[in-house]
Coordinates of C-alpha atoms and ligand atoms in Angstrom, one line a residue:
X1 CA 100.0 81.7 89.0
X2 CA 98.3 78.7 90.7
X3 CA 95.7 78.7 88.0
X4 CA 95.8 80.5 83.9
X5 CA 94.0 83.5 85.2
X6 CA 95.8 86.7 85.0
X7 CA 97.9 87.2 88.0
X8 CA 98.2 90.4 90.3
X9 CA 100.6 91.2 93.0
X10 CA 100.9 94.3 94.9
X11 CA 103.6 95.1 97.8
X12 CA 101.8 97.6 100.4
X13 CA 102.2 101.0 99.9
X14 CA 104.9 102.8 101.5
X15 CA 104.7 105.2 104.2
X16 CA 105.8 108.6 102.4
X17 CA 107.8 110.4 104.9
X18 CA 109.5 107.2 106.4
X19 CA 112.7 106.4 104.9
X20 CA 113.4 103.3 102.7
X21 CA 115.1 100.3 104.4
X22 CA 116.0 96.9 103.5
X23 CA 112.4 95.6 104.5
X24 CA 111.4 97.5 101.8
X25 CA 113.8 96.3 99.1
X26 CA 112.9 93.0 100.4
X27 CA 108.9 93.2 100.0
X28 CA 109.4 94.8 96.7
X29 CA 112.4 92.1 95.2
X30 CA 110.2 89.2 96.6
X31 CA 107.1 90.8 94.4
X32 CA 109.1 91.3 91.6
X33 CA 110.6 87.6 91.8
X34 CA 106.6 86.4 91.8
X35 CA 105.3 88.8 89.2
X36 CA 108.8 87.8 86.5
X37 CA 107.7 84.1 87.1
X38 CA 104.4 85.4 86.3
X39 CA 105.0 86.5 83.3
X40 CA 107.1 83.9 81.9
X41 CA 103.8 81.8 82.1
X42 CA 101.0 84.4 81.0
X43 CA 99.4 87.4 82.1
X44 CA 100.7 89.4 85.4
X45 CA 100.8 92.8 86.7
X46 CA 102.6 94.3 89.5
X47 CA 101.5 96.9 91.9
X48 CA 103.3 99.4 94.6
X49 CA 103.4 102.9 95.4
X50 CA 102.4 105.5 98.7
X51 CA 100.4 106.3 101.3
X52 CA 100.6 109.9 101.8
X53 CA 97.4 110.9 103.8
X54 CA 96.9 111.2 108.0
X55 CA 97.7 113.5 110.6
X56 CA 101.0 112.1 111.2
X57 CA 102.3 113.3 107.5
X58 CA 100.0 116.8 108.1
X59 CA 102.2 117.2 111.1
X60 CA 105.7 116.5 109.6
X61 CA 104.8 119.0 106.7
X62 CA 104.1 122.1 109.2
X63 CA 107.2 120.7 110.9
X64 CA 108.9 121.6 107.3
X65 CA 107.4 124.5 107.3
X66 CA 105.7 122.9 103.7
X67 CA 101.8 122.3 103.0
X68 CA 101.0 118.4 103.1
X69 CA 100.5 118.3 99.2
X70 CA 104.5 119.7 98.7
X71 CA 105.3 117.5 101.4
X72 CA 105.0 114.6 99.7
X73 CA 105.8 116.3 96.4
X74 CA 108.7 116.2 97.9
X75 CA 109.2 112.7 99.1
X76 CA 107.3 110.7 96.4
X77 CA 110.2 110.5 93.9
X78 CA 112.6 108.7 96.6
X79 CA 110.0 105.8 96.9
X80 CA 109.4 105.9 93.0
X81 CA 113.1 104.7 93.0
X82 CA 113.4 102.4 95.5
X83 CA 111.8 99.5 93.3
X84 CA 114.0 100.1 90.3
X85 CA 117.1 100.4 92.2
X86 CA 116.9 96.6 92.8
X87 CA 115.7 96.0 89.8
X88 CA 112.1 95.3 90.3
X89 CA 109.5 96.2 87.6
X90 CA 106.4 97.1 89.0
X91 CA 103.5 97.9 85.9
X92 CA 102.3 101.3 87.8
X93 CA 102.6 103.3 91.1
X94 CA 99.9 104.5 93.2
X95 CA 100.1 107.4 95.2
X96 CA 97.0 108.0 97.1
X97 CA 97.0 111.4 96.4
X98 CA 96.1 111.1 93.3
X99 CA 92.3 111.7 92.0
X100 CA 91.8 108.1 90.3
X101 CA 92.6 106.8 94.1
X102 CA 90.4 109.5 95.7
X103 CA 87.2 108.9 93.4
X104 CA 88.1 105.0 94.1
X105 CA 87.4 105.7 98.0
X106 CA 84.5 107.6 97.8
X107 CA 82.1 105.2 95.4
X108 CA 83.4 102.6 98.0
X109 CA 82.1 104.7 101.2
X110 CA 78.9 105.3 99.3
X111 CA 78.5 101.5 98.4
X112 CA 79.2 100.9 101.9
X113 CA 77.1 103.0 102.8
X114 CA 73.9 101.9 100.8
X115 CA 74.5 98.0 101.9
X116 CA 73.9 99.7 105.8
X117 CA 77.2 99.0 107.0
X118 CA 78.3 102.8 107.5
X119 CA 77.0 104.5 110.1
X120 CA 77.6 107.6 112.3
X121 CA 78.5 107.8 115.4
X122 CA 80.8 109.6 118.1
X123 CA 83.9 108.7 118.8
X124 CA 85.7 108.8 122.2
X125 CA 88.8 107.2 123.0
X126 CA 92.8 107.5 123.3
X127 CA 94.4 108.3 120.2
X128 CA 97.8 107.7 119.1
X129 CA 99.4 109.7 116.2
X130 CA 102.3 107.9 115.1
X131 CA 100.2 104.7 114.7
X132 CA 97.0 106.5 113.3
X133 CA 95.2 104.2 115.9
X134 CA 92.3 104.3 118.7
X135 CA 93.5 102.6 121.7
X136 CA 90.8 101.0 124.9
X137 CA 91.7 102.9 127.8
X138 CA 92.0 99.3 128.9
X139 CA 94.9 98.5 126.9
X140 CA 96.8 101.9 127.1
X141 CA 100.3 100.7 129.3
X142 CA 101.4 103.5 131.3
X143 CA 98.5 105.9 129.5
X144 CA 100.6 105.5 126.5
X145 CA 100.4 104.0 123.3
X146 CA 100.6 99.9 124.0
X147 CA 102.5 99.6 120.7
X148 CA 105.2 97.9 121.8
X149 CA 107.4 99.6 118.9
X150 CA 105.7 103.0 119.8
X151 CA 105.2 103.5 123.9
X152 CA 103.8 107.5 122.6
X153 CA 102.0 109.5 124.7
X154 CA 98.0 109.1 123.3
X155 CA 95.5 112.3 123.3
X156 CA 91.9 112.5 124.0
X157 CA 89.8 112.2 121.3
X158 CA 86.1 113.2 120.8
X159 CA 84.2 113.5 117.1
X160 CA 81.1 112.5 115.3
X161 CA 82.6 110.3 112.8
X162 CA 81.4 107.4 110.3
X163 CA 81.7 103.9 111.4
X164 CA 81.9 100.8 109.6
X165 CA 80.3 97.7 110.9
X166 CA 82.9 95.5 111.1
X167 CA 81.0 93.4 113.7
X168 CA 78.7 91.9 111.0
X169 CA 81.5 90.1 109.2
X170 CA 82.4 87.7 112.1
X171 CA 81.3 85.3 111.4
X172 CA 82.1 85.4 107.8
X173 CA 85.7 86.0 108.4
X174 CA 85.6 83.0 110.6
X175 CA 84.1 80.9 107.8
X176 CA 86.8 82.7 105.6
X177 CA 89.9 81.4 107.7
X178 CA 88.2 78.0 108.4
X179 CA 87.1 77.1 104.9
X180 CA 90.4 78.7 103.0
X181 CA 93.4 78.1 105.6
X182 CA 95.8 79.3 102.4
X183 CA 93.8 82.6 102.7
X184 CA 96.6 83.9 104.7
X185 CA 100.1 82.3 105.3
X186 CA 102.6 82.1 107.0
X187 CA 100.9 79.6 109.5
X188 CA 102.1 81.8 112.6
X189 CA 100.6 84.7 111.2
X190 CA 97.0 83.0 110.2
X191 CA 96.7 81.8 113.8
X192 CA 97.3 85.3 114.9
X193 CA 94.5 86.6 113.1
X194 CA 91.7 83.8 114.0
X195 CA 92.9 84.5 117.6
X196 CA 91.4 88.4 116.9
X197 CA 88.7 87.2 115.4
X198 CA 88.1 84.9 117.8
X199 CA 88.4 87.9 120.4
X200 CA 85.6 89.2 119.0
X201 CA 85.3 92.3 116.5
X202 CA 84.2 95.8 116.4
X203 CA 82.9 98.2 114.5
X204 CA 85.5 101.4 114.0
X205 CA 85.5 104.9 112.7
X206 CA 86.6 105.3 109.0
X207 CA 86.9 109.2 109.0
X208 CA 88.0 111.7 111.0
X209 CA 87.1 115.3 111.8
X210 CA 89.8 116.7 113.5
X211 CA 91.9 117.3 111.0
X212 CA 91.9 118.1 107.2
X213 CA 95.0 115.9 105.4
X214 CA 92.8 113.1 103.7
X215 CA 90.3 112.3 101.0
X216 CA 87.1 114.9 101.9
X217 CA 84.3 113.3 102.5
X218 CA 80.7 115.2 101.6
X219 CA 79.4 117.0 104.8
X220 CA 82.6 117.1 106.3
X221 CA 85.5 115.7 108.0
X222 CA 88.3 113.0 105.6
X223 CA 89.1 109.5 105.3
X224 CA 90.8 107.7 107.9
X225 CA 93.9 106.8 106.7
X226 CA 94.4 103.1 106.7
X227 CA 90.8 103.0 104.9
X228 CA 92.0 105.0 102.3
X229 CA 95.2 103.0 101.7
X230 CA 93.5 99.6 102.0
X231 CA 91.3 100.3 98.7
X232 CA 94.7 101.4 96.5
X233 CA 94.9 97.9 95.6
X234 CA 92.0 98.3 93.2
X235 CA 91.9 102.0 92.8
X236 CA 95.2 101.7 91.1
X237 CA 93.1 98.9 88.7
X238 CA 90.8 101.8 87.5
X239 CA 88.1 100.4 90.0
X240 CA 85.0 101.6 89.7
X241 CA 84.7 102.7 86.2
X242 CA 87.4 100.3 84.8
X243 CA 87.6 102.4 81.6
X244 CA 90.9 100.1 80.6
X245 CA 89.4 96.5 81.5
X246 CA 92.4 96.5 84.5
X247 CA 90.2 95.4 87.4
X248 CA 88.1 93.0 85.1
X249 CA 91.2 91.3 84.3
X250 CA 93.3 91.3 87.4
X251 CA 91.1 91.7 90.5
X252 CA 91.3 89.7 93.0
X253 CA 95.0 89.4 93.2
X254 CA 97.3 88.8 95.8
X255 CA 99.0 91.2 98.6
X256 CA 102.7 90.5 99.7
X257 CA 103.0 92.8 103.4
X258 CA 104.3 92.7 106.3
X259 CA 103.8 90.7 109.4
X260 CA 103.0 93.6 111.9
X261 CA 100.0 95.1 109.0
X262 CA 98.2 91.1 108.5
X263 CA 94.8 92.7 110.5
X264 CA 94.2 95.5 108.0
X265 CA 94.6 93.1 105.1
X266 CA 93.1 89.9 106.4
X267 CA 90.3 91.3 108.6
X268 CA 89.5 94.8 107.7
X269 CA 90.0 94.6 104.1
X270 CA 87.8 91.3 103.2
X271 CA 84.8 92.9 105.4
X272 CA 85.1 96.3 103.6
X273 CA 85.3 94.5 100.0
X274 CA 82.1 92.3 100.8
X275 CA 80.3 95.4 102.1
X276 CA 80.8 96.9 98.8
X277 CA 79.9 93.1 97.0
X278 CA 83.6 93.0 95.5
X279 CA 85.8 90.0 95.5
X280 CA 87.9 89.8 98.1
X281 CA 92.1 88.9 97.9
X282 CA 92.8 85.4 96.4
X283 CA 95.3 85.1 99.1
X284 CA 97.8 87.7 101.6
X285 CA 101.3 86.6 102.6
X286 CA 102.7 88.3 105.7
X287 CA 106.4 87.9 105.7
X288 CA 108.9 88.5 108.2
X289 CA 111.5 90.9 109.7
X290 CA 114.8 91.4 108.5
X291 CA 117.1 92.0 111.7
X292 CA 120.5 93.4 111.8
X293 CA 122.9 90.7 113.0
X294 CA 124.1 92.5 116.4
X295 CA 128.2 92.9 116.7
X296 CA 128.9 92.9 113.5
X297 CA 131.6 94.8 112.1
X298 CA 130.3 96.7 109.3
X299 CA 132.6 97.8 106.8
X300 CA 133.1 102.1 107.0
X301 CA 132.1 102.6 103.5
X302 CA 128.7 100.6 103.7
X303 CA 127.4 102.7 107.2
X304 CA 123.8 100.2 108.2
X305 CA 123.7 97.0 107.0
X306 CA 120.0 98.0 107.1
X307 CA 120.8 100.9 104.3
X308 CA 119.5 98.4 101.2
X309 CA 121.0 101.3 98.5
X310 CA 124.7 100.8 100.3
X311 CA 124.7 97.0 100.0
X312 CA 123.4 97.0 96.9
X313 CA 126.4 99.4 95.9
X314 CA 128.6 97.2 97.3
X315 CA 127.2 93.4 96.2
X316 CA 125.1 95.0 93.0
X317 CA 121.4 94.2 93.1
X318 CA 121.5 90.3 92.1
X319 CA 123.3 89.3 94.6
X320 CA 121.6 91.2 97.2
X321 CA 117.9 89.9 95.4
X322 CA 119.4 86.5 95.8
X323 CA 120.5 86.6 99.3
X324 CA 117.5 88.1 100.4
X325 CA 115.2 85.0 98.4
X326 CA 117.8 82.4 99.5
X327 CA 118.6 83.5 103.1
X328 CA 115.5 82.4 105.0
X329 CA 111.8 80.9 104.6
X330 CA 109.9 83.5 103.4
X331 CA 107.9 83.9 106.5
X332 CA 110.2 83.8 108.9
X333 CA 112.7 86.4 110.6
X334 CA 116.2 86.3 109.3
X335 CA 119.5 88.4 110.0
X336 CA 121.7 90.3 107.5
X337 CA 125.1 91.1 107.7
X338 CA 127.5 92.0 105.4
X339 CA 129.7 88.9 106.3
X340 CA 127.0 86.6 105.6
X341 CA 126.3 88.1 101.9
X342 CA 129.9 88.7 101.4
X343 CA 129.9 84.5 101.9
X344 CA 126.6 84.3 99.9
X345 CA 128.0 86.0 96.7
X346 CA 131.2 84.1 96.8
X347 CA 130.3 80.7 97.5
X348 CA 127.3 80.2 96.0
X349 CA 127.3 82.6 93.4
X350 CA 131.2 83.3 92.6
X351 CA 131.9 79.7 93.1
X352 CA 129.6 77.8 92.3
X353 CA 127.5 79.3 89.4
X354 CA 130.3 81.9 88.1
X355 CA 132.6 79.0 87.9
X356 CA 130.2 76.8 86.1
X357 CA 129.6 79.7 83.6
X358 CA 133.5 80.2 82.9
X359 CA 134.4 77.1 83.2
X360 CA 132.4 75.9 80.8
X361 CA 132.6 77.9 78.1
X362 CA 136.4 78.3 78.7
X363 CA 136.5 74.8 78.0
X364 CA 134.5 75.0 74.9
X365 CA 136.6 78.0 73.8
X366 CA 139.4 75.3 74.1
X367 CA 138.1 72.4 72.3
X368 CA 135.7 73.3 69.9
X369 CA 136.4 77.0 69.2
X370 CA 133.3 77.8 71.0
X371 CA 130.9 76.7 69.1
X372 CA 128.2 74.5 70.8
X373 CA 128.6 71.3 69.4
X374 CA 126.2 68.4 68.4
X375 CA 123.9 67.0 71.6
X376 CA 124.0 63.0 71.9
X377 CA 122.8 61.1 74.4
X378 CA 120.0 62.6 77.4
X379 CA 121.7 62.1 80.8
X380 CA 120.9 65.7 81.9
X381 CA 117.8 65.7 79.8
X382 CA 115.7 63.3 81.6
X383 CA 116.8 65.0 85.3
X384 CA 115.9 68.5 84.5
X385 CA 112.2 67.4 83.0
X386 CA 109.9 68.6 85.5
X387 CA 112.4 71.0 87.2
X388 CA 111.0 74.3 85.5
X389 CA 107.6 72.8 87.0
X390 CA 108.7 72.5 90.4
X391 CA 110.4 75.8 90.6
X392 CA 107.1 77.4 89.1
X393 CA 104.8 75.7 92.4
X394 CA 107.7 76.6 95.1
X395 CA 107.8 80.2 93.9
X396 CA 104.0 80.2 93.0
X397 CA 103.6 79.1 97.2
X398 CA 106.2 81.9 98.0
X399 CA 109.1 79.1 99.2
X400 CA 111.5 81.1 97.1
X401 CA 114.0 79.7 98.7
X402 CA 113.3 76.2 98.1
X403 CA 113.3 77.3 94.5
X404 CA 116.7 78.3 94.5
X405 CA 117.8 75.1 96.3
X406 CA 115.8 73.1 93.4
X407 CA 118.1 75.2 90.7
X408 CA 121.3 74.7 92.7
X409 CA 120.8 71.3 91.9
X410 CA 121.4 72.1 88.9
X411 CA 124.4 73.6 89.2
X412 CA 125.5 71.3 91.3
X413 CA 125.1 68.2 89.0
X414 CA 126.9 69.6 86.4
X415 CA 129.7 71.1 88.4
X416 CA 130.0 67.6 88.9
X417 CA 129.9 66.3 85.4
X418 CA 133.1 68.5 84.8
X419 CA 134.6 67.2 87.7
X420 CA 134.0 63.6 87.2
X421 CA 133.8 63.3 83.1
X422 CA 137.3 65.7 83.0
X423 CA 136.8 67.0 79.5
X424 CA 140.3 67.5 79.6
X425 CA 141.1 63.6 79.5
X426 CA 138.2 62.6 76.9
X427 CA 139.9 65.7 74.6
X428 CA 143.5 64.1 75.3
X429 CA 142.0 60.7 74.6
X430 CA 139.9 61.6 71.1
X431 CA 136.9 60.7 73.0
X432 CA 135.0 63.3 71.2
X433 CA 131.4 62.4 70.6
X434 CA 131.4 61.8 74.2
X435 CA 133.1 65.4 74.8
X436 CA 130.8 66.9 72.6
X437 CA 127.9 65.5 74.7
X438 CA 129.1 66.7 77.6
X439 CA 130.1 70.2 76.3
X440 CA 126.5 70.3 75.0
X441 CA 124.8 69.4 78.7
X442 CA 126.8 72.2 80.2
X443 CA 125.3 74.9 77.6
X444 CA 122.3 73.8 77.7
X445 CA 122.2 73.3 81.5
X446 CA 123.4 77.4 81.5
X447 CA 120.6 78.0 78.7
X448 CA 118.0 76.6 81.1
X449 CA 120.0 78.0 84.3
X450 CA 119.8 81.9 82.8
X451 CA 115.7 81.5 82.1
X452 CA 114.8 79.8 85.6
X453 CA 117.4 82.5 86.9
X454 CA 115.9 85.1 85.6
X455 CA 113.1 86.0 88.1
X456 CA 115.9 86.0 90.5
X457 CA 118.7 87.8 89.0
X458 CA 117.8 89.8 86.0
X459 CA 121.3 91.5 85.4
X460 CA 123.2 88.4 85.6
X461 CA 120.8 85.7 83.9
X462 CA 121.3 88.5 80.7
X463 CA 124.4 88.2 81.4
X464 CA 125.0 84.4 80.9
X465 CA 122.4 84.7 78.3
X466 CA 124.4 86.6 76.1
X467 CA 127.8 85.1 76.8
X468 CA 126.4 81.8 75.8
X469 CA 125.4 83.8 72.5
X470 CA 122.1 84.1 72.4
X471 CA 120.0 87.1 71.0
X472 CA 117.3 89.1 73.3
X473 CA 117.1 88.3 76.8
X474 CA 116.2 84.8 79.1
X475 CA 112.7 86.6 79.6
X476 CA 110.9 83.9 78.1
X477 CA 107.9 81.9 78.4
X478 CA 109.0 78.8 80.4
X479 CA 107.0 76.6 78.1
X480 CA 108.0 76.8 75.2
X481 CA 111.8 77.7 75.8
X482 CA 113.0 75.3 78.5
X483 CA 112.9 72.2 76.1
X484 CA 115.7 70.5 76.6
X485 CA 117.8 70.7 72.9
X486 CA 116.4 74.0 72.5
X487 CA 120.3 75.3 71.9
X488 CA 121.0 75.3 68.3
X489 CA 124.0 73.2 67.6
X490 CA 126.5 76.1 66.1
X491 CA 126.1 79.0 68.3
X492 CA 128.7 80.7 68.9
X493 CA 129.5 81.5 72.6
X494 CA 130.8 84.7 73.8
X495 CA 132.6 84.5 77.0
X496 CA 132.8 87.7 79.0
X497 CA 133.5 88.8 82.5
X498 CA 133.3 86.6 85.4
X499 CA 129.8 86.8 86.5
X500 CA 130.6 87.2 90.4
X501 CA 133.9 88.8 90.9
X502 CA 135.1 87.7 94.3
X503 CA 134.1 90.5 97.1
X504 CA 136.7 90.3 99.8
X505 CA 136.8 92.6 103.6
X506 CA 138.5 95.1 103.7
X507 CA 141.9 94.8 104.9
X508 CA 142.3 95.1 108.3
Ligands
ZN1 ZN1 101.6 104.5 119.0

């Protein structure tokens, strides 16, 4: 988005046998909301989908008494729904299973492999499962896993595997962070990272021979798992043989994670993409953790307030995409609770921008049988210029957030206008040219409201597209539909259900 080049986005690929929770819905909705904006200005694709190899899925499947490959058979259609349940679009899926991802994993080993920086070696060390990981002896706490979300007993590991040499790239991820501070945000997150790098790197395995539930490598032993997954982002992109012009035109894109996953993505994955001579990410954003707001009373029908498909039963997706954009910094930690988007949907959304919605075109339903009138003068005109502008660099930077307060603004002013003009009085007076200016402003304002909207709240910025009686949908390209006048003068509105009907507690 920061420049015309196609744009690419990809959330990280979910771990197939976990189950989907609102951090999820959250990386996915805040992709979604960067890829819409995307391509209301040009090109863009979106990316998600699975990671399904590694010992830890090989060993839930035998627990199922199922092979690996039915295993995740199994799961993969709950995941494939998780992004369409909130209404993001995503252009294609990746599971890593698949053979496009598996060919894309072994011409990157083997270009790895020619540059020098693949080697073999034996490795020795304490392994834990759940976290796929090799731990120092050093840094075991306990002898057990020094996760602090993990604390599981490690095993002994011994095997001849194939190392990468991530040493070698020191000093060019240094240069990287130094030169290209953007590289990686949130600022917390970046300093995190040059502190690792500063630590010093070194070189790790990349396969694994003790066990079979990965992408084979010739002469033995698979993948490791997190080097498989890292390379989805381009497998999925047709990389190598780019037989549909996907990775021409979209690689290097952007990744939108996690905090707790920044030193695969910033560290690992730059150093195996130069090894191969590929581009590297334009740019990664790590964002934060959604916590559940402790003592809160959750309501018996809605179960976890961490359960994304229950809230969104109970708000509908928009208001649970727009609580989730507008809560916090994107970046930063942030509680849910159902109290805080039951007072999210009906202040902000039910009061403020329902009530503009209805109130408006009630109004014009009233006075001039709900046709939009003739514009006049260009009060709101001249304030809204450069909004669409503004909203396009805070969502390009990911300050979603501060887009939303830029278009509540918006809503805001003209709330106002209706307060203070009191169409009521200019009607009772005969003031009409200067009621038909203002009636004109408010449709307008919604006009421009249900496109900027849109990335946001799909559902209901269709939904106060077509009650303002307009054909298609508010998917539009920014440029050439948020000119101000752009509302033909003798539409007729259509005025429907309230957009937000109020959500109260249950009774006590
Ligand atoms: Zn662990």
């Amino acid at each position: 988005m920061p420049s015309q080049r196609p744009f690419y986005v990809t959330t990280p690929i979910y771990y197939i046998s976990g189950t989907p929770h609102i951090g999820h819905a959250y990386t996915s909705i805040a992709a979604d909301v960067l890829v819409r904006t995307a391509r209301a200005h040009g090109e863009a694709r979106a990316l998600t989908g699975t990671d399904e190899h590694g010992q830890k899925v090989a060993n839930a499947a035998a627990a199922a008494g199922m092979t690996p490959q039915e295993y995740v058979d199994a799961l993969a259609p709950k995941w494939r729904e998780l992004a369409p349940s909130f209404d993001a679009r995503f252009d294609d899926f990746i599971r890593t299973t698949e053979p496009r991802h598996a060919r894309a994993c072994l011409a990157l080993f083997e270009r790895m492999r020619a540059s020098g920086d693949v080697y073999e070696g034996v490795y020795e060390g304490w392994y834990c499962t759940h976290d796929e990981t090799f731990w120092p002896e050093a840094k075991l706490v306990d002898g057990r896993c020094p996760n602090p979300e993990c604390r599981r007993p490690v095993q002994w590991l011994s095997e001849k595997n194939w190392f990468f040499r991530l040493s070698a790239y020191e000093e060019r991820l240094r240069h990287l962070f130094r030169s290209n501070p953007d590289f990686l945000r949130p600022q917390s997150r970046y300093n995190e990272m040059t502190a690792i790098i500063d630590e010093g790197l070194e070189d790790f395995s990349i396969s694994r021979s003790s066990f079979d539930w990965g992408i084979p490598l010739p002469g033995g032993g698979v993948l490791y798992v997190w080097y498989d997954a890292l390379i989805n982002y381009i497998s999925a992109l047709g990389w190598p043989d780019d037989r549909d012009g996907l990775y021409a035109r979209f690689w290097p894109g952007m990744h939108i994670i996690g905090k707790e996953i920044a030193r695969f993505h910033t560290i690992i994955w730059p150093a195996m993409l130069w090894s191969a001579g590929l581009p590297i990410p334009t740019r990664v954003f790590a964002h934060g953790w959604i916590t559940s707001e402790s003592g809160t009373k959750i309501g018996k029908s809605l179960g976890n307030a961490m359960d994304p498909f229950a809230l969104r039963d109970e708000f509908g997706a928009d208001s649970l995409r727009y609580f989730l954009m507008r809560e916090a910094p994107f970046g930063s930690d942030f509680s849910i609770s159902v109290e805080k988007l039951r007072q999210r949907h009906n202040s902000d959304l039910g009061n403020d921008l329902g009530n503009l919605l209805r109130r408006s075109l009630a109004m014009l339903q009233k006075y001039r049988n709900g046709i939009v009138p003739q514009p006049t003068d260009g009060a709101v005109a001249e304030r809204v210029a450069d909004l669409p502008e503004r909203v396009r660099e805070h969502i390009a930077c990911l300050r979603f957030r501060e887009a939303l307060d830029e278009i509540w603004n918006v809503v805001t002013m003209l709330n106002r206008a209706i307060d203070e003009q009191k169409p009521w009085e200019l009607y009772k007076h005969a003031r009409g040219v200067e009621l038909d200016a203002l009636l004109y402003d408010l449709c307008e304002g919604l006009r421009w409201l249900s496109v900027l909207l849109f990335p946001f709240m799909p559902r209901k910025a269709g939904a106060m597209w077509a009650q303002l009686g307009l054909d298609g949908t508010p998917e539009r390209r920014w440029e050439d539909e948020l000119v101000w006048g752009g509302l033909a003068t003798g539409t007729q509105t259509n005025p429907g259900a309230p957009l937000f009907p109020r959500i109260d507690p249950p009774a006590a």
